[in-house]
Coordinates of C-alpha atoms in Angstrom, one line a residue:
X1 CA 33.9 -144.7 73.7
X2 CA 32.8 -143.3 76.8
X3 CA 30.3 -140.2 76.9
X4 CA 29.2 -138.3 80.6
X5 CA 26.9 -135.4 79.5
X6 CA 27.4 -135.5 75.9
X7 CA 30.6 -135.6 76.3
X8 CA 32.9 -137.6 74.5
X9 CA 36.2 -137.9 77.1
X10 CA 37.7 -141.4 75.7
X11 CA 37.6 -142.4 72.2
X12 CA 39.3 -146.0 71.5
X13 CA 41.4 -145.7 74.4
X14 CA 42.7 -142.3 73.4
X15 CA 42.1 -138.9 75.3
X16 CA 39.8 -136.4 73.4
X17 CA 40.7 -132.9 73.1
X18 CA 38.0 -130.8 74.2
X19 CA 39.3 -127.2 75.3
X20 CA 42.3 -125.4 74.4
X21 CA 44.1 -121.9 75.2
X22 CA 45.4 -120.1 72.5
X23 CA 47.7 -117.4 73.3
X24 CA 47.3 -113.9 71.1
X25 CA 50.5 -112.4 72.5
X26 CA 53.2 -112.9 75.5
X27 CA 53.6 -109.3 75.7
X28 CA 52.0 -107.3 78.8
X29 CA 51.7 -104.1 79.7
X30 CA 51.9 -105.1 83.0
X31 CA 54.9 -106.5 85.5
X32 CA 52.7 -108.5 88.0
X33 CA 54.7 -109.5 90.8
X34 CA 52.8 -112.7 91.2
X35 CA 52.4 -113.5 87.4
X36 CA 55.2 -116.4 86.0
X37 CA 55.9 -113.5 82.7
X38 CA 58.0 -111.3 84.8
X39 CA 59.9 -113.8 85.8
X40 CA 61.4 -115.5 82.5
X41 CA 62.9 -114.0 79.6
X42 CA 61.0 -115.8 76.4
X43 CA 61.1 -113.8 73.1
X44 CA 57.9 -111.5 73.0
X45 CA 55.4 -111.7 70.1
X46 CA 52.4 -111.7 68.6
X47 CA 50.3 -114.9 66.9
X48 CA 49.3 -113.5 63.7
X49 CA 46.0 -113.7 62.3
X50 CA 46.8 -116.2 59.6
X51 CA 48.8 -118.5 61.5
X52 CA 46.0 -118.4 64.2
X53 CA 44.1 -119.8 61.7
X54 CA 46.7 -122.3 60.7
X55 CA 46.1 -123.3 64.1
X56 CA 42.8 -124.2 63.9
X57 CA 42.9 -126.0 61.2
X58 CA 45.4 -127.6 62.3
X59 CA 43.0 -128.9 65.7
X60 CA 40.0 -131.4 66.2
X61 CA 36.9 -130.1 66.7
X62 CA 37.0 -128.2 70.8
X63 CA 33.7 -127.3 72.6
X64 CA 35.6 -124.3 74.2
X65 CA 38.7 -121.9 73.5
X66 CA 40.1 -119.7 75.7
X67 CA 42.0 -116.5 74.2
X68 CA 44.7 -115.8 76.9
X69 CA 48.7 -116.9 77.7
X70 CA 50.9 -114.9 80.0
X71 CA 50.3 -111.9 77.9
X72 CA 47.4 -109.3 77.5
X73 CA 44.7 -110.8 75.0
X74 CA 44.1 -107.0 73.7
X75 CA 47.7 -106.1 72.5
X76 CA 46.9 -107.9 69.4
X77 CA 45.3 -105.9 67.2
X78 CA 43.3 -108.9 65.6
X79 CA 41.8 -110.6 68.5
X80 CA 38.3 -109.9 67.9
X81 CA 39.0 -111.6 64.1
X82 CA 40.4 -114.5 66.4
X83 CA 37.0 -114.6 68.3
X84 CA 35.1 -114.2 65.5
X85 CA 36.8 -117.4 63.4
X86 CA 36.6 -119.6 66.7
X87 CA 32.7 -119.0 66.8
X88 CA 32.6 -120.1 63.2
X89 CA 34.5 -123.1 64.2
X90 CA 31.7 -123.9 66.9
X91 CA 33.3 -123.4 69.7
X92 CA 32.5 -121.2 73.3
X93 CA 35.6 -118.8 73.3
X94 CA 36.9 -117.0 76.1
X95 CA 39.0 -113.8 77.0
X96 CA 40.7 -112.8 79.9
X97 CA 42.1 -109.3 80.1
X98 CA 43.3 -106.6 82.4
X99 CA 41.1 -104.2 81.0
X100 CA 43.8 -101.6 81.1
X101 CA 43.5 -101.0 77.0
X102 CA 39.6 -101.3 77.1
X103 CA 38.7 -98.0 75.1
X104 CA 35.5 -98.1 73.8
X105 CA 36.3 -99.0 70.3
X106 CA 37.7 -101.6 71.6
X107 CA 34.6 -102.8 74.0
X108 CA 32.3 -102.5 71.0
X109 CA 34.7 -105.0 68.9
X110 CA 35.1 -108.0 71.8
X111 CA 30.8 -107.3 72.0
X112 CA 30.4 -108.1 68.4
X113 CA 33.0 -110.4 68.2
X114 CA 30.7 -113.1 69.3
X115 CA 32.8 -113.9 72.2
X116 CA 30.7 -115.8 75.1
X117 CA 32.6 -114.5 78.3
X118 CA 35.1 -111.8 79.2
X119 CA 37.0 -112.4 82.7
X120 CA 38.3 -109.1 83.9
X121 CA 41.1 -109.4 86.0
X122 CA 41.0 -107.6 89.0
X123 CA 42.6 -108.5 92.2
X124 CA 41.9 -105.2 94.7
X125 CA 40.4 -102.0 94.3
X126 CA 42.6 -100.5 96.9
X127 CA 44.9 -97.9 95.0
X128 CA 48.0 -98.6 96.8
X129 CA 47.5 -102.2 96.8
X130 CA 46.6 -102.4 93.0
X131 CA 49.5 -100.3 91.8
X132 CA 52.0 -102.5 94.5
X133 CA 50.8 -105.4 92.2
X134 CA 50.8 -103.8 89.1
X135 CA 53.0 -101.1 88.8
X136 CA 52.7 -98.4 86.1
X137 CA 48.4 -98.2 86.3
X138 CA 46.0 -96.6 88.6
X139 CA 42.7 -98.6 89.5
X140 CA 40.6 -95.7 88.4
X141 CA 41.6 -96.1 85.0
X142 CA 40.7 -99.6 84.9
X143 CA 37.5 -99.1 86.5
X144 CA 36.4 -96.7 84.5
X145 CA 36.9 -99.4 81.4
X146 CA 35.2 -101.6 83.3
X147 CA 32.1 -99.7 83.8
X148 CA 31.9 -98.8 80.3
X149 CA 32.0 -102.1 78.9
X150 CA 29.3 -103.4 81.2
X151 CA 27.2 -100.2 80.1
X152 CA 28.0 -101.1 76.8
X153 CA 26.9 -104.6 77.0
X154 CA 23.4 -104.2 79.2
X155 CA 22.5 -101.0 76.4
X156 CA 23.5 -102.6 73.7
X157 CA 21.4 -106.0 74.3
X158 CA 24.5 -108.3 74.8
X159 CA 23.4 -109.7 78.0
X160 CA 24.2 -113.2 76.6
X161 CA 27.9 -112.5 76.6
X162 CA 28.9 -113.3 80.5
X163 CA 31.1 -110.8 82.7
X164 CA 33.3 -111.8 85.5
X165 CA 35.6 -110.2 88.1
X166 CA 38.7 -112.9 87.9
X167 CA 40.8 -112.8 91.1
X168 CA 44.0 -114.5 92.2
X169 CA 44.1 -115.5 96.2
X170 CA 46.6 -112.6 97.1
X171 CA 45.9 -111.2 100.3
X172 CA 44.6 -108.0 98.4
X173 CA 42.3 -110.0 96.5
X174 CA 40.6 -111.6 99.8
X175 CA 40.2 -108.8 101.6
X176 CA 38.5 -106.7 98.6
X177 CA 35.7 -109.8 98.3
X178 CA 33.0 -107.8 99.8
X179 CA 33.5 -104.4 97.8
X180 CA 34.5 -106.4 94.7
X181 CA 31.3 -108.3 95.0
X182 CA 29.1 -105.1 95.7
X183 CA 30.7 -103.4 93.0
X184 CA 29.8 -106.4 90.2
X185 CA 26.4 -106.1 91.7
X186 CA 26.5 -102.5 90.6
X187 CA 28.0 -103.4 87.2
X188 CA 25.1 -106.0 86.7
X189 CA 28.1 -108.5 86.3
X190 CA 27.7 -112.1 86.5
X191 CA 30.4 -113.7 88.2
X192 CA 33.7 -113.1 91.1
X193 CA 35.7 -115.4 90.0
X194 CA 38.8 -116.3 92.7
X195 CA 41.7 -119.1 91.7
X196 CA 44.1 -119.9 92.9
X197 CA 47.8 -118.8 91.3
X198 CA 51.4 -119.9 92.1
X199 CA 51.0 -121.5 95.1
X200 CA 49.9 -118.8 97.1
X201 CA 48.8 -121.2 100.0
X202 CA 51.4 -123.6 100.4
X203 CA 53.8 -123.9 103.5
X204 CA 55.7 -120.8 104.2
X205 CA 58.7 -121.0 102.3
X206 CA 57.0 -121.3 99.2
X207 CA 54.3 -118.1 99.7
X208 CA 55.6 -114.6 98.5
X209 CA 54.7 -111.6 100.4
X210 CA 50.9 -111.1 99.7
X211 CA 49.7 -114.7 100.3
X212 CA 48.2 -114.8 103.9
X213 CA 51.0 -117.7 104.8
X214 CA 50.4 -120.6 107.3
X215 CA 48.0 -119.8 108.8
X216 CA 45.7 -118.3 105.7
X217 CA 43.3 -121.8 105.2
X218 CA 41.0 -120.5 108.5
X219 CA 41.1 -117.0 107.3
X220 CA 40.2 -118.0 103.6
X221 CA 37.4 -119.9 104.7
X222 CA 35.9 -117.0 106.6
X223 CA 36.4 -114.4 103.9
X224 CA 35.4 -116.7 100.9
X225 CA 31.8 -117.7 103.5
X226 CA 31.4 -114.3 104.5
X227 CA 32.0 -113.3 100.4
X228 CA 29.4 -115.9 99.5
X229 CA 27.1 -115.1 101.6
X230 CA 26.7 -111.6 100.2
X231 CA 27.0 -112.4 96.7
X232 CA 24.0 -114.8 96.9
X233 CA 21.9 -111.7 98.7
X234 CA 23.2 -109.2 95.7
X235 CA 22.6 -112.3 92.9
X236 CA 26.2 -112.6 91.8
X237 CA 28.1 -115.9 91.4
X238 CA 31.1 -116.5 93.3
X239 CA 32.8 -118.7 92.7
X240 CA 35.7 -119.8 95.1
X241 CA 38.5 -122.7 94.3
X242 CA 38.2 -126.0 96.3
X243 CA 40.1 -125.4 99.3
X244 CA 39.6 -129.0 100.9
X245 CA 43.1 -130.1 100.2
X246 CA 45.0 -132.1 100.0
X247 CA 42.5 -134.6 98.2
X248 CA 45.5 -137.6 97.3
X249 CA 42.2 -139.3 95.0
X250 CA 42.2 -136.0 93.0
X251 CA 44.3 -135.7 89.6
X252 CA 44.7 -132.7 86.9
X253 CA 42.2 -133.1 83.5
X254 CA 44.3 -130.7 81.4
X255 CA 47.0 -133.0 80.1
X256 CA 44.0 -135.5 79.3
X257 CA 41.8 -133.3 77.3
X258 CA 43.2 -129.8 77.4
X259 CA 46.1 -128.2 76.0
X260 CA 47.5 -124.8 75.7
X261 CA 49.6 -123.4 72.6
X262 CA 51.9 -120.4 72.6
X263 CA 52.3 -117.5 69.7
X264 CA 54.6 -119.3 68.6
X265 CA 53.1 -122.7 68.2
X266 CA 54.9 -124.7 71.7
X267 CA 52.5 -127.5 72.8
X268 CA 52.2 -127.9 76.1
X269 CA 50.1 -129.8 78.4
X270 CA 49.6 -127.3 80.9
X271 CA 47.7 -123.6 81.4
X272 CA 49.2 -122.7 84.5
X273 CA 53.2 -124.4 83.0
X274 CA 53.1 -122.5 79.6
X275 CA 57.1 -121.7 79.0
X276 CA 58.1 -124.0 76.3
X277 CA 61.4 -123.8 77.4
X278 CA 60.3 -125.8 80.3
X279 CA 58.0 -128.6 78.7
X280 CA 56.3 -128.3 75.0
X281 CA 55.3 -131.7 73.0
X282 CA 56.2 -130.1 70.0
X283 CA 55.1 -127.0 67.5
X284 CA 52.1 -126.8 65.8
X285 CA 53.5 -125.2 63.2
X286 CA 55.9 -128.0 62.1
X287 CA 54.5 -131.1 63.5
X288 CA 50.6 -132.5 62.4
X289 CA 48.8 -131.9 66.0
X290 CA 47.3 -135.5 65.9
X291 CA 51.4 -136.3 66.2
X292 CA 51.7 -134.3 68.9
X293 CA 48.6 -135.4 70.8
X294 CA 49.7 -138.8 70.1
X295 CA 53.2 -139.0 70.6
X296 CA 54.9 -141.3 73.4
X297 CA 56.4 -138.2 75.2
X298 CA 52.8 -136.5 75.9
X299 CA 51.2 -140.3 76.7
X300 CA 54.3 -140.7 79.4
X301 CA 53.8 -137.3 80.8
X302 CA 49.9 -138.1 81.4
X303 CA 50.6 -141.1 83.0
X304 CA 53.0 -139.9 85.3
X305 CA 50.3 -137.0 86.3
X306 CA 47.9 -139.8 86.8
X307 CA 50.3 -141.4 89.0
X308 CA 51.2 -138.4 91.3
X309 CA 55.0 -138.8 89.8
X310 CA 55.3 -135.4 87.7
X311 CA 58.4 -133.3 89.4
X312 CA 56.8 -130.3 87.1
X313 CA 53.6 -130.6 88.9
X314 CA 55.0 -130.1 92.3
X315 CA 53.7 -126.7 93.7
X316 CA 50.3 -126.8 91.3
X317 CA 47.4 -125.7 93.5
X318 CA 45.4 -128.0 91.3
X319 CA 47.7 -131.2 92.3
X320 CA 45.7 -132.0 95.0
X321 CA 42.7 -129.6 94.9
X322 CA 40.9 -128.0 92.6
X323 CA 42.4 -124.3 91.7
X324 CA 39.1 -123.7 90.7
X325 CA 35.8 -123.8 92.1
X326 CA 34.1 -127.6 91.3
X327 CA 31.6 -125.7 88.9
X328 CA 33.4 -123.3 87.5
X329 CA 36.4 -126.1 86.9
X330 CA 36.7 -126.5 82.8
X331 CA 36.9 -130.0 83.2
X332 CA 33.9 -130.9 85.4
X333 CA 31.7 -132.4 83.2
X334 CA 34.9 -135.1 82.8
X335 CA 35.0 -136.1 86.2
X336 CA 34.5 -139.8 86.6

């Protein structure tokens, strides 16, 4: 066995699971232009509360769980029970939501839940930009969530619970740094939290429309300096992805000790590669996880990630570099 910070990473050879995304629901009430949902036609559905907890039962001891897939966390109706059984369980758990349905009643529940940190996704507060990249919502609506759940948490004496600000690196996103970061300030928030999403800086033919293209790594590094700079005055944590790339010495630490599963059960080795139609190791609901974890398929797919030979990884922003920020990355405490 090795351990690095308490942490067990190998034990007799084998990779140890340590954190794992659980996915409440793949429905969303928004259409993202940038998010992989609107672009694949899966069945839609929710995990229900009994066969979350089929699932885990069904997994080893995690230190952290993250309650989010391609779908908003708050369309099921049970995820504060979720949050509530994965604290009993021991672990950290995580939300990430749009904040969209974030009524009071519904603040109040993810506050008592237990929950340790809520990432609010929010990539501009420029009205035209925000409903470009998600149509059907104004901003005002969401900021007005926003400001009522960070009221509710600072009266209410839940100040252990952490709140972040999660961006994507759309063009929208970098140029609202500055008045995102004032306005977590503001909030009394914790963190901006900026990743990167789909490739949005690699060469030109792979960018959509929002990402700054070719010539975005300068521009980045000005915005995400300048965006650091003020957050440190204000006292907020930003935290920016690693943008040195590419770093060839560099390898992915999800298919070693994360894993993400679906409503429905689909195994798969991946956060940011969820479709099980694409690559799942099996279902949790008809195959014992230890067999998944174990099987031949998933060692041959880690080794082939190890080896910088995994077609399905081509594209990842965190092929080469992290997509998140070294200390914000869920798998730093693994590195060797």
């Amino acid at each position: 066995m090795i351990e690095r910070e308490s942490v067990q990473v190998y034990v007799n050879g084998r990779p140890v699971l340590r954190r794992v995304q659980i996915e409440p629901t793949n429905r969303c009430n928004f259409t993202c232009g940038y998010c992989r949902r609107t672009h694949w036609a899966r069945p839609e559905g929710d995990m229900r509360l009994e066969r979350f907890r089929e699932v885990l039962d069904r997994l080893p001891e995690v230190s952290h769980i993250h309650l989010q897939g391609v779908g908003e966390p708050l369309l099921n109706k049970d995820l504060p029970v979720m949050i509530r059984c994965s604290r009993l369980c021991g672990a950290r758990v995580g939300t990430t939501t749009n904040a969209s349905l974030l009524s009071m009643k519904k603040a109040m529940a993810l506050l008592d839940s237990g929950i340790n940190r809520i990432n609010l996704s929010v990539d501009t507060l420029e009205a035209t930009d925000f409903s470009r990249l998600r149509p059907g919502l104004s901003i005002k609506k969401v900021l007005a969530n926003i400001t009522e759940l960070a009221e509710l948490r600072y009266n209410g004496g839940y100040e252990d619970i952490s709140l972040a600000f999660a961006l994507v690196t759309v063009q929208p996103a970098i140029e609202s740094l500055s008045s995102i970061i004032r306005l977590a300030a503001e909030l009394g928030l914790d963190e901006v939290y900026l990743q990167n999403l789909n490739g949005s800086f690699l060469p030109a033919g792979y960018l959509d429309e929002e990402s700054p293209g070719d010539n975005g790594y300068g521009y980045y590094r000005e915005a995400t300096q300048s965006a650091h700079a003020l957050a440190s005055r204000l006292g907020i944590r930003f935290l920016p992805p690693a943008m040195d790339i590419p770093d060839y010495s560099w390898r992915c630490r999800w298919p070693l000790h994360g894993c993400n599963v679906t409503w429905d059960g689909f195994v798969s080795p991946c956060c940011l590669q969820p479709d099980p139609d694409v690559l799942h190791f099996g279902n949790l609901f008809e195959t014992d996880f230890e067999k998944i974890w174990s099987s031949p398929a998933y060692h041959h797919f880690r080794a082939r990630v190890q080896a910088d030979c995994e077609p399905l990884c081509a594209g990842c922003p965190d092929r080469y570099g992290q997509m998140w920020h070294p200390t914000a990355n869920p798998f730093a405490e693994l590195q060797p």
